[in-house]
Structure formats: C-alpha cells, structure tokens
PDB file of C-alpha atoms in Angstrom:
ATOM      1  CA  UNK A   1     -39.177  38.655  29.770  1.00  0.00           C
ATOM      2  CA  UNK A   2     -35.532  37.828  29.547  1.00  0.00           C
ATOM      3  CA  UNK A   3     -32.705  37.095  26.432  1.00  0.00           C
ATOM      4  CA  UNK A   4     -30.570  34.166  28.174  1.00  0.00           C
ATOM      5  CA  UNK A   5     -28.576  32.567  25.225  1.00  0.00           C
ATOM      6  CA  UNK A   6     -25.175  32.458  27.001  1.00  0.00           C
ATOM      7  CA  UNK A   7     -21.800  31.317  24.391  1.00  0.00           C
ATOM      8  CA  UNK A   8     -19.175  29.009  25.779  1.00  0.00           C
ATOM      9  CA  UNK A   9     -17.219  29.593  28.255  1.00  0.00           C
ATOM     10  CA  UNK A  10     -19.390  32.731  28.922  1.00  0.00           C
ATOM     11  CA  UNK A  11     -19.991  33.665  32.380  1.00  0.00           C
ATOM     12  CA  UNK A  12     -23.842  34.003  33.641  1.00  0.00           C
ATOM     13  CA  UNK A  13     -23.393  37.217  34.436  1.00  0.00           C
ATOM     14  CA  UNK A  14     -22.348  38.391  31.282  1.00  0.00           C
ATOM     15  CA  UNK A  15     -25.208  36.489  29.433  1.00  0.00           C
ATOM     16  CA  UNK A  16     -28.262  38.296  31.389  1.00  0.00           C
ATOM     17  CA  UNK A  17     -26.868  41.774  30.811  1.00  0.00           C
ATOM     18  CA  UNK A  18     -26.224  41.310  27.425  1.00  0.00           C
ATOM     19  CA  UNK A  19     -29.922  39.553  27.116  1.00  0.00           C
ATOM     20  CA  UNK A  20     -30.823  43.083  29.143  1.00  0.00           C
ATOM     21  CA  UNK A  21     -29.053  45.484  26.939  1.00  0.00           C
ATOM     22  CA  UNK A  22     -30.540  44.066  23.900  1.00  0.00           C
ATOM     23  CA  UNK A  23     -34.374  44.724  25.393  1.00  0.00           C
ATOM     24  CA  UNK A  24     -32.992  48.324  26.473  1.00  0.00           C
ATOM     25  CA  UNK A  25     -32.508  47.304  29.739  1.00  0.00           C
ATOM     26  CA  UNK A  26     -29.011  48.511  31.254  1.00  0.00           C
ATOM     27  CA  UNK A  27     -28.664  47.404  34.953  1.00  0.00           C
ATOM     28  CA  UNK A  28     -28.300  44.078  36.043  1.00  0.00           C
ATOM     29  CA  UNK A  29     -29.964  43.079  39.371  1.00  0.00           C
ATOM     30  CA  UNK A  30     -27.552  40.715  42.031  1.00  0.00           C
ATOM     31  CA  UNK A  31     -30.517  38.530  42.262  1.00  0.00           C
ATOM     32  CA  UNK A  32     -30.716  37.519  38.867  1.00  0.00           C
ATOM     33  CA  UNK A  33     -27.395  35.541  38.797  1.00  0.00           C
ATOM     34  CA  UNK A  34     -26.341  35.488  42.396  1.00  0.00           C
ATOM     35  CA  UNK A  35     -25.854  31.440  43.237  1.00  0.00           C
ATOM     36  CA  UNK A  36     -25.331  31.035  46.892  1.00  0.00           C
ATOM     37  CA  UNK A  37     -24.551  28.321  48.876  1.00  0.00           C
ATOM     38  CA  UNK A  38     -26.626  27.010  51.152  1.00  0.00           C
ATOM     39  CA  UNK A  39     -24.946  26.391  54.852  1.00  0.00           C
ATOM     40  CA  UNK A  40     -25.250  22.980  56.691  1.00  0.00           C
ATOM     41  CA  UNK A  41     -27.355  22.644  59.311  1.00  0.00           C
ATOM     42  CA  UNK A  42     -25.861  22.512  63.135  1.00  0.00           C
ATOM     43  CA  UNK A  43     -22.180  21.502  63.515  1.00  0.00           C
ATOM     44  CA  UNK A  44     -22.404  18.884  66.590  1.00  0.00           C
ATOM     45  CA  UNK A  45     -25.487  17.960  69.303  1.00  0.00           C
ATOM     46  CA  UNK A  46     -28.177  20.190  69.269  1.00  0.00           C
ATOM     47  CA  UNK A  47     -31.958  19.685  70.830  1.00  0.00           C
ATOM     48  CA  UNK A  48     -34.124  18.471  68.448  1.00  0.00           C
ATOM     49  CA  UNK A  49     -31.944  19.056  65.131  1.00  0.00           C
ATOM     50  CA  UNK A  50     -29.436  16.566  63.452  1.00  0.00           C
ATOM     51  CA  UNK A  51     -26.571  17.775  62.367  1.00  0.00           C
ATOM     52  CA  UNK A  52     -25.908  17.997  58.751  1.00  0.00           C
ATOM     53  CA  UNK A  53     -22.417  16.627  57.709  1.00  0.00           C
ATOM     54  CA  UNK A  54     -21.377  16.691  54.043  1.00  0.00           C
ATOM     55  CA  UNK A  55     -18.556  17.525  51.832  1.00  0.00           C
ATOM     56  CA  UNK A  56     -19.977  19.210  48.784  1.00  0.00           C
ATOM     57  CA  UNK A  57     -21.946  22.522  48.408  1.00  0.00           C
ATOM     58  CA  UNK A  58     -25.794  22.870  48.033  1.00  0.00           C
ATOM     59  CA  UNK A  59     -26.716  26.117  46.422  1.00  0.00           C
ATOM     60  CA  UNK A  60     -29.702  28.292  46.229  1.00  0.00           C
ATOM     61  CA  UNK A  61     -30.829  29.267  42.663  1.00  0.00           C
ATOM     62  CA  UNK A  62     -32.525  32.668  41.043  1.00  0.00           C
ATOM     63  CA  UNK A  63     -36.112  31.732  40.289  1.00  0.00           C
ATOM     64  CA  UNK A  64     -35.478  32.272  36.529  1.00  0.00           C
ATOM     65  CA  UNK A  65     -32.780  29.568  36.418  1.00  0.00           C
ATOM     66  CA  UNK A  66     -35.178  26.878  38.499  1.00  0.00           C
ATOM     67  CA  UNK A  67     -38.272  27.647  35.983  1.00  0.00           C
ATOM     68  CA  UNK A  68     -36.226  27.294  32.794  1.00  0.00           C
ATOM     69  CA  UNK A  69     -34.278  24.262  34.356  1.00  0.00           C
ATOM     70  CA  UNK A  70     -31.083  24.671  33.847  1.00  0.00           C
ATOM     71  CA  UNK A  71     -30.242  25.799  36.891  1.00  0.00           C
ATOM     72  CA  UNK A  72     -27.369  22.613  36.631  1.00  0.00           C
ATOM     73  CA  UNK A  73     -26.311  23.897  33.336  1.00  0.00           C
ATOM     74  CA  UNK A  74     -25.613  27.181  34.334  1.00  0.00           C
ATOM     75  CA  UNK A  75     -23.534  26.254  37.676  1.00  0.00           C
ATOM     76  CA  UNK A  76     -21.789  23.816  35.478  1.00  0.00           C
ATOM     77  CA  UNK A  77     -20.848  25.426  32.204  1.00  0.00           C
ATOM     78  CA  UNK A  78     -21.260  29.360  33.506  1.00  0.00           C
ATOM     79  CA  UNK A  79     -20.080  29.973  36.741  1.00  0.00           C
ATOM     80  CA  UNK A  80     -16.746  29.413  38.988  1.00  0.00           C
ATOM     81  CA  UNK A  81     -18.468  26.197  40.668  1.00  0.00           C
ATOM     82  CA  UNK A  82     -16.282  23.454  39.023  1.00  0.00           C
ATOM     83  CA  UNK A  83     -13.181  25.661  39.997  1.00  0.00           C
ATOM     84  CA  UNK A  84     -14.381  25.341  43.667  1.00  0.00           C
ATOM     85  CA  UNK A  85     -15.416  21.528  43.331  1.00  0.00           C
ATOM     86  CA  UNK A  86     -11.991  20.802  42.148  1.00  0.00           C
ATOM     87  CA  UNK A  87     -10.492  22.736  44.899  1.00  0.00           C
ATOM     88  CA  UNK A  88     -12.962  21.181  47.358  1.00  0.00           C
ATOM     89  CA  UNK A  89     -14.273  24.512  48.929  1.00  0.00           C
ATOM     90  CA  UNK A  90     -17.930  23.492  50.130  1.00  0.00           C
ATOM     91  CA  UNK A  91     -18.468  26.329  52.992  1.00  0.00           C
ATOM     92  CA  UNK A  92     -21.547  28.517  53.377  1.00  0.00           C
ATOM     93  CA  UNK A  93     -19.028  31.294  51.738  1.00  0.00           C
ATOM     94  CA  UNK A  94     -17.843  29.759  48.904  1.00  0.00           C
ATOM     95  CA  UNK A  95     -18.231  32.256  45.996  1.00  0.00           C
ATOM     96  CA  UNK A  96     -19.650  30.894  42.691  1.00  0.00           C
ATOM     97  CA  UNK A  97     -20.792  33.770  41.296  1.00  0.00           C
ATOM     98  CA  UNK A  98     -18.535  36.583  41.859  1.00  0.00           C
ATOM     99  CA  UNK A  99     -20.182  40.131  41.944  1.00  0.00           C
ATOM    100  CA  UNK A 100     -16.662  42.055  40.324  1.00  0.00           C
ATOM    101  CA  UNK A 101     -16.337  40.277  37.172  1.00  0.00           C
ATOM    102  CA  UNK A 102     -15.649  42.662  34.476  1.00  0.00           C
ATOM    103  CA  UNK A 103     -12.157  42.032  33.087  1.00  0.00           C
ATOM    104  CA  UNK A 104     -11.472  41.945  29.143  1.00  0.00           C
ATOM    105  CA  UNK A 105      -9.039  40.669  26.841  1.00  0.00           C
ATOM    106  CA  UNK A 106      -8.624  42.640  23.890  1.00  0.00           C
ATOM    107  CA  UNK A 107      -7.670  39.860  21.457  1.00  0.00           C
ATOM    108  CA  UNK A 108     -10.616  37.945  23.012  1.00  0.00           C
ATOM    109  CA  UNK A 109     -12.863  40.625  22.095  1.00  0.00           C
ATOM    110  CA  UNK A 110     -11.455  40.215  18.280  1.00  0.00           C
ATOM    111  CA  UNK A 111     -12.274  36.755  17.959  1.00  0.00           C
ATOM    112  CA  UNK A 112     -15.659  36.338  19.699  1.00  0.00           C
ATOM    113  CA  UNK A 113     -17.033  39.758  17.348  1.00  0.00           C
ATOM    114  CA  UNK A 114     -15.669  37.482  14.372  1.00  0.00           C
ATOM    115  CA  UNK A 115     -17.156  34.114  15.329  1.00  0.00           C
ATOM    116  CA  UNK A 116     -20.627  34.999  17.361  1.00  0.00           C
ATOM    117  CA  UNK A 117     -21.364  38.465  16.216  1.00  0.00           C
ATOM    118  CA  UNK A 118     -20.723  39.587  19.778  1.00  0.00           C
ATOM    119  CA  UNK A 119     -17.643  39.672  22.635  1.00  0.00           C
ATOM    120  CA  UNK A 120     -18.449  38.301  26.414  1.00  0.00           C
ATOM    121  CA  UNK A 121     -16.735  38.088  29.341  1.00  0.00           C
ATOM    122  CA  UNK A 122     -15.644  34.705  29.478  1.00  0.00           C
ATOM    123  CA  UNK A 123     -15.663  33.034  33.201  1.00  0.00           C
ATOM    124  CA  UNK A 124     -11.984  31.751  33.030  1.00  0.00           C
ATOM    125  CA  UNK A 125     -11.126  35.440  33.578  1.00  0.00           C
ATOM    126  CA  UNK A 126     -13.625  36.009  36.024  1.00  0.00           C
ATOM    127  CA  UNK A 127     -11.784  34.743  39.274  1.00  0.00           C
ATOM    128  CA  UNK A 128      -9.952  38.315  40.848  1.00  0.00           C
ATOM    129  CA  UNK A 129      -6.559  36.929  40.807  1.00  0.00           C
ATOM    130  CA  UNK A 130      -6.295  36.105  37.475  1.00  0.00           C
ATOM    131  CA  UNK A 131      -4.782  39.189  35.391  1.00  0.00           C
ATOM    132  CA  UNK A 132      -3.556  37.176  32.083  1.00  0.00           C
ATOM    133  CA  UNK A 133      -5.858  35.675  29.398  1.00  0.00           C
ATOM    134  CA  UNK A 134      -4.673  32.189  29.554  1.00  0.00           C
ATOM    135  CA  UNK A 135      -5.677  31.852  25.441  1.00  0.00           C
ATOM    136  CA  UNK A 136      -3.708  34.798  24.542  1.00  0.00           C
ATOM    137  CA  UNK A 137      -1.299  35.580  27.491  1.00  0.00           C
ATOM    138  CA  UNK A 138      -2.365  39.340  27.318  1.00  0.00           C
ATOM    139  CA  UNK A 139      -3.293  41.458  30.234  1.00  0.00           C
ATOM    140  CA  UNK A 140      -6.833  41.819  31.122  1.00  0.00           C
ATOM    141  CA  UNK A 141      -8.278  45.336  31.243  1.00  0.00           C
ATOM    142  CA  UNK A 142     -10.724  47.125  33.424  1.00  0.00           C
ATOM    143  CA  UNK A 143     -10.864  50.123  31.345  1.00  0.00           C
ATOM    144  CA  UNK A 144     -11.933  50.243  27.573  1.00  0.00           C
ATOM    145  CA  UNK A 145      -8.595  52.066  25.878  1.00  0.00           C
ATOM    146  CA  UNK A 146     -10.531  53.009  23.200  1.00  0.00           C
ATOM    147  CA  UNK A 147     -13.790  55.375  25.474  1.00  0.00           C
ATOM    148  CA  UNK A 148     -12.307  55.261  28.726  1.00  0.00           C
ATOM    149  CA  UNK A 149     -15.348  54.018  30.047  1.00  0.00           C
ATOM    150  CA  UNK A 150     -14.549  51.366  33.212  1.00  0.00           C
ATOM    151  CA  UNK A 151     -15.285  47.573  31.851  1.00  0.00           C
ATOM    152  CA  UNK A 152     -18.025  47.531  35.027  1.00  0.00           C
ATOM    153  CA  UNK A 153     -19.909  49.865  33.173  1.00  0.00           C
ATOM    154  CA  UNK A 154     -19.206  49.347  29.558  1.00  0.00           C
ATOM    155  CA  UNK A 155     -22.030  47.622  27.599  1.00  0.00           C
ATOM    156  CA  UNK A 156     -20.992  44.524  27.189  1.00  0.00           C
ATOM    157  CA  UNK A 157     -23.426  44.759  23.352  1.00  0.00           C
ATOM    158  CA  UNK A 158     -20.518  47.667  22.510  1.00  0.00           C
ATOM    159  CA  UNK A 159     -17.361  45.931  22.982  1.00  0.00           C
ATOM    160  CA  UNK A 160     -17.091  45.156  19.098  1.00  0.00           C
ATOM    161  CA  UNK A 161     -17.841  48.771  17.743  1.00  0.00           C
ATOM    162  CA  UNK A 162     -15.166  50.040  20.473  1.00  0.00           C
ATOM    163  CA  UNK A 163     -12.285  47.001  19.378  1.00  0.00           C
ATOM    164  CA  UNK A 164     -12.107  49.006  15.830  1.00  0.00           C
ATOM    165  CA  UNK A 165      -9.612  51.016  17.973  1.00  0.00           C
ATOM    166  CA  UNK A 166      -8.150  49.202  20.090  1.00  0.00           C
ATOM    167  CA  UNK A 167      -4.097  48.809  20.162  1.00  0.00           C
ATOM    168  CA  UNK A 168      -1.938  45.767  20.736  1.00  0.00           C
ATOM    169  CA  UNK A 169      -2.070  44.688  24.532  1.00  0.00           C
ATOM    170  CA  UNK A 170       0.863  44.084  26.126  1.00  0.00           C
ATOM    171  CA  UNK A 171       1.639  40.643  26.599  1.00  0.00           C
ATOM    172  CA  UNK A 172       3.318  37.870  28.682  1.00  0.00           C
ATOM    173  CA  UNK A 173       3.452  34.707  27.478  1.00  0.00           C
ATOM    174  CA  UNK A 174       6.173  32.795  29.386  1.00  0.00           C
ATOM    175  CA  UNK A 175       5.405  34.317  32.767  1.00  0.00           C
ATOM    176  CA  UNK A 176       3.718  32.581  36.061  1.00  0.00           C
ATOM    177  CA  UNK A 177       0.385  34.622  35.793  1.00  0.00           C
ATOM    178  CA  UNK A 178      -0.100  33.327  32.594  1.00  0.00           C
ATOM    179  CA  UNK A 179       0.483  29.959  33.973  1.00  0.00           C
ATOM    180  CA  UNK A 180      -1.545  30.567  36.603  1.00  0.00           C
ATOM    181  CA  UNK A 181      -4.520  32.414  34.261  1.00  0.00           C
ATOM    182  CA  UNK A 182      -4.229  28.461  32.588  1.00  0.00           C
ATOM    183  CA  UNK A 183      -4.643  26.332  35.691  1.00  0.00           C
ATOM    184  CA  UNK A 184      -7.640  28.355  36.612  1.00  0.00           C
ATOM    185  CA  UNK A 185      -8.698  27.785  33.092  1.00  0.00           C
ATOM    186  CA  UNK A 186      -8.364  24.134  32.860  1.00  0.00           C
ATOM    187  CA  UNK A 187      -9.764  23.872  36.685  1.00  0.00           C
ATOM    188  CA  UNK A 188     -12.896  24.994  35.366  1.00  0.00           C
ATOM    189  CA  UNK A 189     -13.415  22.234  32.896  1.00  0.00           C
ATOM    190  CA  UNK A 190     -13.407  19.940  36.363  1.00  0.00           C
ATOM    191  CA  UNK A 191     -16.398  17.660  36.426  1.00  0.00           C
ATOM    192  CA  UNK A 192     -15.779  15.283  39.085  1.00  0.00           C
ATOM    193  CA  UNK A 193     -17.409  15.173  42.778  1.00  0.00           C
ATOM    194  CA  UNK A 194     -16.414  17.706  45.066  1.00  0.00           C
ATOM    195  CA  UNK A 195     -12.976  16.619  46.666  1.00  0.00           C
ATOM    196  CA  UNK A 196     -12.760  16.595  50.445  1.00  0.00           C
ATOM    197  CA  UNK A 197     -11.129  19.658  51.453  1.00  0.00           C
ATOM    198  CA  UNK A 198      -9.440  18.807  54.604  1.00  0.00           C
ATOM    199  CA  UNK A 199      -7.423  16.182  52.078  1.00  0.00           C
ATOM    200  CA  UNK A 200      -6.982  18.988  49.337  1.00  0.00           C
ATOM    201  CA  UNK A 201      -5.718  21.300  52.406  1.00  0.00           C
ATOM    202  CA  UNK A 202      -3.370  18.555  53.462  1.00  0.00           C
ATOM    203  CA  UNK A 203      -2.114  17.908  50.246  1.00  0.00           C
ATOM    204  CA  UNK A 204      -1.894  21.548  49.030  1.00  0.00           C
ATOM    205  CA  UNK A 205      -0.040  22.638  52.125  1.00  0.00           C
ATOM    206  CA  UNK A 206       2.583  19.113  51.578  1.00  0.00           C
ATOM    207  CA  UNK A 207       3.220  20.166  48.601  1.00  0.00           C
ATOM    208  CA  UNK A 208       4.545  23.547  49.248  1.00  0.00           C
ATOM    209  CA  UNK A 209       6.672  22.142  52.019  1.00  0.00           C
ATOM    210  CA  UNK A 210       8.647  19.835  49.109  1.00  0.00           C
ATOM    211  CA  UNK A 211       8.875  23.015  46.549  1.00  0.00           C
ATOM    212  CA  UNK A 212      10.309  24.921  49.141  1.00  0.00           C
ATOM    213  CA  UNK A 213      12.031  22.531  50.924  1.00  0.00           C
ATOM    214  CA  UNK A 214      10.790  24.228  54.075  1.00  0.00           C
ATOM    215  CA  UNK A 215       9.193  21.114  56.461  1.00  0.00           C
ATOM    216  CA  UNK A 216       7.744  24.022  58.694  1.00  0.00           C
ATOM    217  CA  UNK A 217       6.719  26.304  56.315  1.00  0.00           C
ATOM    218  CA  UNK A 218       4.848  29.877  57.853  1.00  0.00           C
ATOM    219  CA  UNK A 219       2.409  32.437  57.249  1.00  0.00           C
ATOM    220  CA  UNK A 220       5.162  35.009  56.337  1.00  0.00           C
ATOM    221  CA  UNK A 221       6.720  32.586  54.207  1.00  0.00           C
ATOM    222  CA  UNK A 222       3.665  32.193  51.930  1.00  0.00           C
ATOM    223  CA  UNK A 223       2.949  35.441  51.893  1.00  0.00           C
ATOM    224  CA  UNK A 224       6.023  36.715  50.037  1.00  0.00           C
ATOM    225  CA  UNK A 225       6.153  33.770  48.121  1.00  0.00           C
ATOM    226  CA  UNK A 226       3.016  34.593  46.347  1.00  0.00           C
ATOM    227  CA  UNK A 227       4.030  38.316  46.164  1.00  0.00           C
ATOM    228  CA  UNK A 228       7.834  37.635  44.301  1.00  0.00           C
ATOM    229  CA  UNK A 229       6.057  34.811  42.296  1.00  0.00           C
ATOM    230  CA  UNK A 230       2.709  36.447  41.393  1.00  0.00           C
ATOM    231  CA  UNK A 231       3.217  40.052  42.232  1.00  0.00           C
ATOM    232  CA  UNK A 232      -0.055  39.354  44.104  1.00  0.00           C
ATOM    233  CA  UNK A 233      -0.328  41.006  47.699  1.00  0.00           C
ATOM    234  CA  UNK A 234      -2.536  38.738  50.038  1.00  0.00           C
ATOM    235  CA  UNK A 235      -3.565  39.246  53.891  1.00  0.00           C
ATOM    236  CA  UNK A 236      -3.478  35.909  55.347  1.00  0.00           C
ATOM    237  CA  UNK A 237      -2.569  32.635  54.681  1.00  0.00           C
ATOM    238  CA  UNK A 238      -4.333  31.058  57.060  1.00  0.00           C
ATOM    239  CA  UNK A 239      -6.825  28.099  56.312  1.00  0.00           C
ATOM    240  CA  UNK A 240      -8.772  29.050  59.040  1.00  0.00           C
ATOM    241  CA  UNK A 241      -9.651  32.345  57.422  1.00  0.00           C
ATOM    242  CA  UNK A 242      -7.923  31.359  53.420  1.00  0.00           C
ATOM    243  CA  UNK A 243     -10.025  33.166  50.947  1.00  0.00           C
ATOM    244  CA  UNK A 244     -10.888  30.945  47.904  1.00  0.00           C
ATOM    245  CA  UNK A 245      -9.052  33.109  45.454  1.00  0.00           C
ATOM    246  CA  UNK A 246      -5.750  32.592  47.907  1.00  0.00           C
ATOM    247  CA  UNK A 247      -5.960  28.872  48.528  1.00  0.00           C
ATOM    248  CA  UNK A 248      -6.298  28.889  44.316  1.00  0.00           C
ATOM    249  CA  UNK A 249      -3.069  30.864  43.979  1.00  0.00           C
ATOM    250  CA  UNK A 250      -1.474  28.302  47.060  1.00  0.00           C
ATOM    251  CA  UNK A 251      -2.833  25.008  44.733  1.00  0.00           C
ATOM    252  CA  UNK A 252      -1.095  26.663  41.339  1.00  0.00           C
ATOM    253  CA  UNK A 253       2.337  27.177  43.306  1.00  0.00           C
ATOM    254  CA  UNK A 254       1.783  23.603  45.027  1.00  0.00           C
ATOM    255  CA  UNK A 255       1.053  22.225  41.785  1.00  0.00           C
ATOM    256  CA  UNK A 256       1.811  24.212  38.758  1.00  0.00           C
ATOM    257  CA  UNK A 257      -0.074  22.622  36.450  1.00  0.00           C
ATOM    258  CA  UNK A 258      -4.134  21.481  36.503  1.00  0.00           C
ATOM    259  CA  UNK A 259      -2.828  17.989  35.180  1.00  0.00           C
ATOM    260  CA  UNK A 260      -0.421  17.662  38.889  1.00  0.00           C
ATOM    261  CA  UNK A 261      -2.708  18.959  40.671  1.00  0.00           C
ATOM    262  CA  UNK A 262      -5.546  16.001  39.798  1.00  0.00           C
ATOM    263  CA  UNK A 263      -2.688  13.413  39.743  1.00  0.00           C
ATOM    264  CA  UNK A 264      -2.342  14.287  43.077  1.00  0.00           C
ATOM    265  CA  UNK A 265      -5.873  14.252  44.496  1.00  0.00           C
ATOM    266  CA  UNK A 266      -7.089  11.421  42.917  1.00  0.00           C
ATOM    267  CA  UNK A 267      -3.931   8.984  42.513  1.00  0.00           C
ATOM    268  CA  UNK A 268      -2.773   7.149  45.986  1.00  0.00           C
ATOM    269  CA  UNK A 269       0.780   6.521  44.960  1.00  0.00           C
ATOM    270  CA  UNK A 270       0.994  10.373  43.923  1.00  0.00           C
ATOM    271  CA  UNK A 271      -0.264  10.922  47.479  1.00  0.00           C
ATOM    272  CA  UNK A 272       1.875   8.068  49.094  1.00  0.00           C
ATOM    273  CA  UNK A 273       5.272   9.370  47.625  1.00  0.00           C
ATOM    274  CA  UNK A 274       4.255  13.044  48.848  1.00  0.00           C
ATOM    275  CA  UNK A 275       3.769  11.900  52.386  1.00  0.00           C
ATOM    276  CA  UNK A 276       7.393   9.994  52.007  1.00  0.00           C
ATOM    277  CA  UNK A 277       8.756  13.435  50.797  1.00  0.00           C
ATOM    278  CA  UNK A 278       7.055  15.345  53.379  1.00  0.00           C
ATOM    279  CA  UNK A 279       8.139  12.787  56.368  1.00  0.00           C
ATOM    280  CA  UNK A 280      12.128  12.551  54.832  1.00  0.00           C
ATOM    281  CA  UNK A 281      12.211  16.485  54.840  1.00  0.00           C
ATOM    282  CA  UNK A 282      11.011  16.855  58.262  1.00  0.00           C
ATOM    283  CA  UNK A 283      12.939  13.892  59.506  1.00  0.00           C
ATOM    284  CA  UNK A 284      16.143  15.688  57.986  1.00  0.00           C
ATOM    285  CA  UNK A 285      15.751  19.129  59.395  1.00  0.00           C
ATOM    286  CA  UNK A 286      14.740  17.938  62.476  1.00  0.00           C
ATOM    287  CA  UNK A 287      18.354  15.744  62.512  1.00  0.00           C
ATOM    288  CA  UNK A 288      19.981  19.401  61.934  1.00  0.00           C
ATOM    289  CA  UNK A 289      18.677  20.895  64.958  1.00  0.00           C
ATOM    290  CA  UNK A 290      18.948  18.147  67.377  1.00  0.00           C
ATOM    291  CA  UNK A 291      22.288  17.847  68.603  1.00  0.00           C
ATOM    292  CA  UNK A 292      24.182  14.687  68.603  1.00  0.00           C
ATOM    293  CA  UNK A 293      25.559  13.029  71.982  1.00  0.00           C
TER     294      UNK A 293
END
C-alpha cells in the first residue's frame, strides 16, 4: 500500500516519503522513484543487431508508477526530465531522478504549511547546483536551523511544526545564482521534443565564445568563469565527459535567461546571426595574429 498524492511542482521523491511517513514508514527505497534511462542499442555494425539511433531518452519506470499509469505524469510534472529534454541530454546517464535531493527554502516551507497543510521539496531546487530559491531568492538549507537535524533525514511530515522557529534566511535577490536558480526553474516547465544535443552543444559552446569574446575559448577558461560568476567549483568542462548539472550552469552563462536560451534553439535567424558572430570573431582574431606582408 502506498500514499502518492504529490502537490505541484513537488518532486517524486518527496511525494513517496511523505506518503511513507504518514503510514509510519520512514525510509524510502531507490527503487521506488529511481527513473533510469534506458541505453541505445549498438553504436555502428554489429552481427546480427541493428543499431539503435535516436535523439531522445527512453526510460525505465518503478512498477508502482507503470500499474497506476502515470508513469508520463510523473516524468513530466515531478522529476528533472523536461530540464534535460530542453537541454537535449538523451545518454544512458542522464539523471532524472537525482538520489541527493534534500534542499529547503525556509520561506517555501511558510507558504506550502499555509496553502496545503504540508511543506515539500519542490523539484526546481532539486538540481545540485542550484543554491537559491528562484521564488524567494533565499538560500537553500541542508540543515533544519531550528533541530539541527540534516534535511536528508528530516521528515519531510515535520517541516511545518519545526518552521514555528525558524529565522529570516539570508537572501540574494539580484545575484547570478538566483538567476540561475530561475532558468533552471523555468527550464523545467519545457514541454517540447527533446532537442538534438550535438546542436544544443554547438550552440551553447557559440554562445560563450560571443559573451566572452574569446573565438577559442578553453577548458581553463570555463572553469574560472563559472567559479568568479557562480562561486561554483567544477572538474571538467569537457563535453566528452560534461556532467548534466555543468553543461546547465554553461547554457545559463551562454544564455542568461530560459526565454534566450529557446529563442536560440528553436529560431533559425537567432541561430543564423550567432554563426555570423561566431565566424566575424574568429575571422578578427585570426587577422591579429597573422602578420601582414
């Protein structure tokens, strides 16, 4: 038996183990919300098997969610999946459902107790690099300040009775993680198709090249560029190994804004008059380097 009545906005995890603490149950197993993709088959020739070729993820579903079916639902509405449509990440390791997904915001908290009788973690906060609440631009917390207890194992079903005490989060309204915290947010409302990532690469990594004015733009470069922008330390850059949660933060600096970012992907004169930026830069540094005759 299982309570499953997840609120909006409310990630899937948060939903089960709040339907668990309410029946007394307070572990939540991997199984029961895990979403993974499912890989494509062969990459090339192989004896007897065609490969599969496609640009858009296929996922494998906890029984619960295919015998209720709304197994749809719940990778639409309640996971990270239109985030990673929008992005176009479609590999065997693209992460839906993260498992470290307990982050709060305080004021949050407030307002869902008032209006459903109950806070949630909502999924807009769930994605690791995201450290602002893009509602409220305050900080998200992995510890409750009122018990001390760590947000991972804090019942979710307690989160009112603790908010009596909580005190005023700090707060930072104007700054780039709470722009950031917003373009994941508005990412998630994505419905479209999954774009083709080897465009959303090209256009991603274009992009950056303009803002920076760097036609050659490196590794190293990106790297610190995320760090003085975001404060957010990454490993690699490289899109051969580029974690979803770093080629989000490399879309937001590309982009800045959800609304840019779609302009760009889906609108060809957008995508024409980044190429002509792109080509002009090169074709100017390239005139600095060369000397004349």
């Amino acid at each position: 038996m299982k309570i499953f009545t997840p609120l909006p906005g409310e990630y899937v995890a948060s939903a089960l183990k709040r339907g668990n603490e309410l029946l007394g149950i307070k572990s939540l197993k991997l199984e029961d919300f895990l979403i993974k993709p499912i890989p494509r088959e062969g990459f090339g020739f192989s004896f007897g098997h065609k490969a599969e070729f496609r640009d858009y993820a296929k996922f494998e579903f906890p029984p619960f969610f295919i015998e209720q079916n709304i197994s749809e639902e719940i990778l639409n509405k309640h996971t990270l999946y239109p985030l990673t449509a929008a992005l176009g990440r479609s590999r065997s390791n693209t992460i839906v459902t993260p498992t470290r997904w307990k982050k709060i915001c305080t004021d949050c908290v407030f307002e869902d107790f008032d209006t459903h009788g109950t806070a949630y973690i909502h999924r807009r906060n769930v994605q690791f690099s995201v450290r602002l609440c893009s509602v409220h631009g305050s900080e998200l917390i992995d510890v409750c300040p009122t018990c001390s207890v760590p947000i991972a194992r804090h019942d979710i079903t307690k989160f009112g009775l603790c908010s009596q005490k909580y005190k005023n989060p700090t707060y930072q309204p104007n700054s780039s993680n709470r722009l950031y915290s917003k373009f994941i947010a508005e990412l998630l409302n994505y419905n479209g198709i999954t774009l083709k990532r080897h465009l959303v690469d090209g256009l991603v990594h274009g992009s950056l090249i303009v803002k920076y004015r760097n036609a050659y733009i490196q590794e190293e470069n990106l790297i610190e560029i995320i760090r003085r922008e975001l404060g957010i330390r990454v490993k690699s850059t490289t899109y051969q190994t580029l974690s979803d949660d770093t080629f989000a933060i490399l879309a937001f600096l590309a982009c800045e804004t959800a609304e840019r970012y779609l302009d760009l992907m889906t609108n060809k004169e957008s995508i024409d008059l980044l190429s002509t930026e792109v080509n002009s830069l090169r074709r100017y540094q390239l005139q600095r380097y060369v000397p004349s005759n």
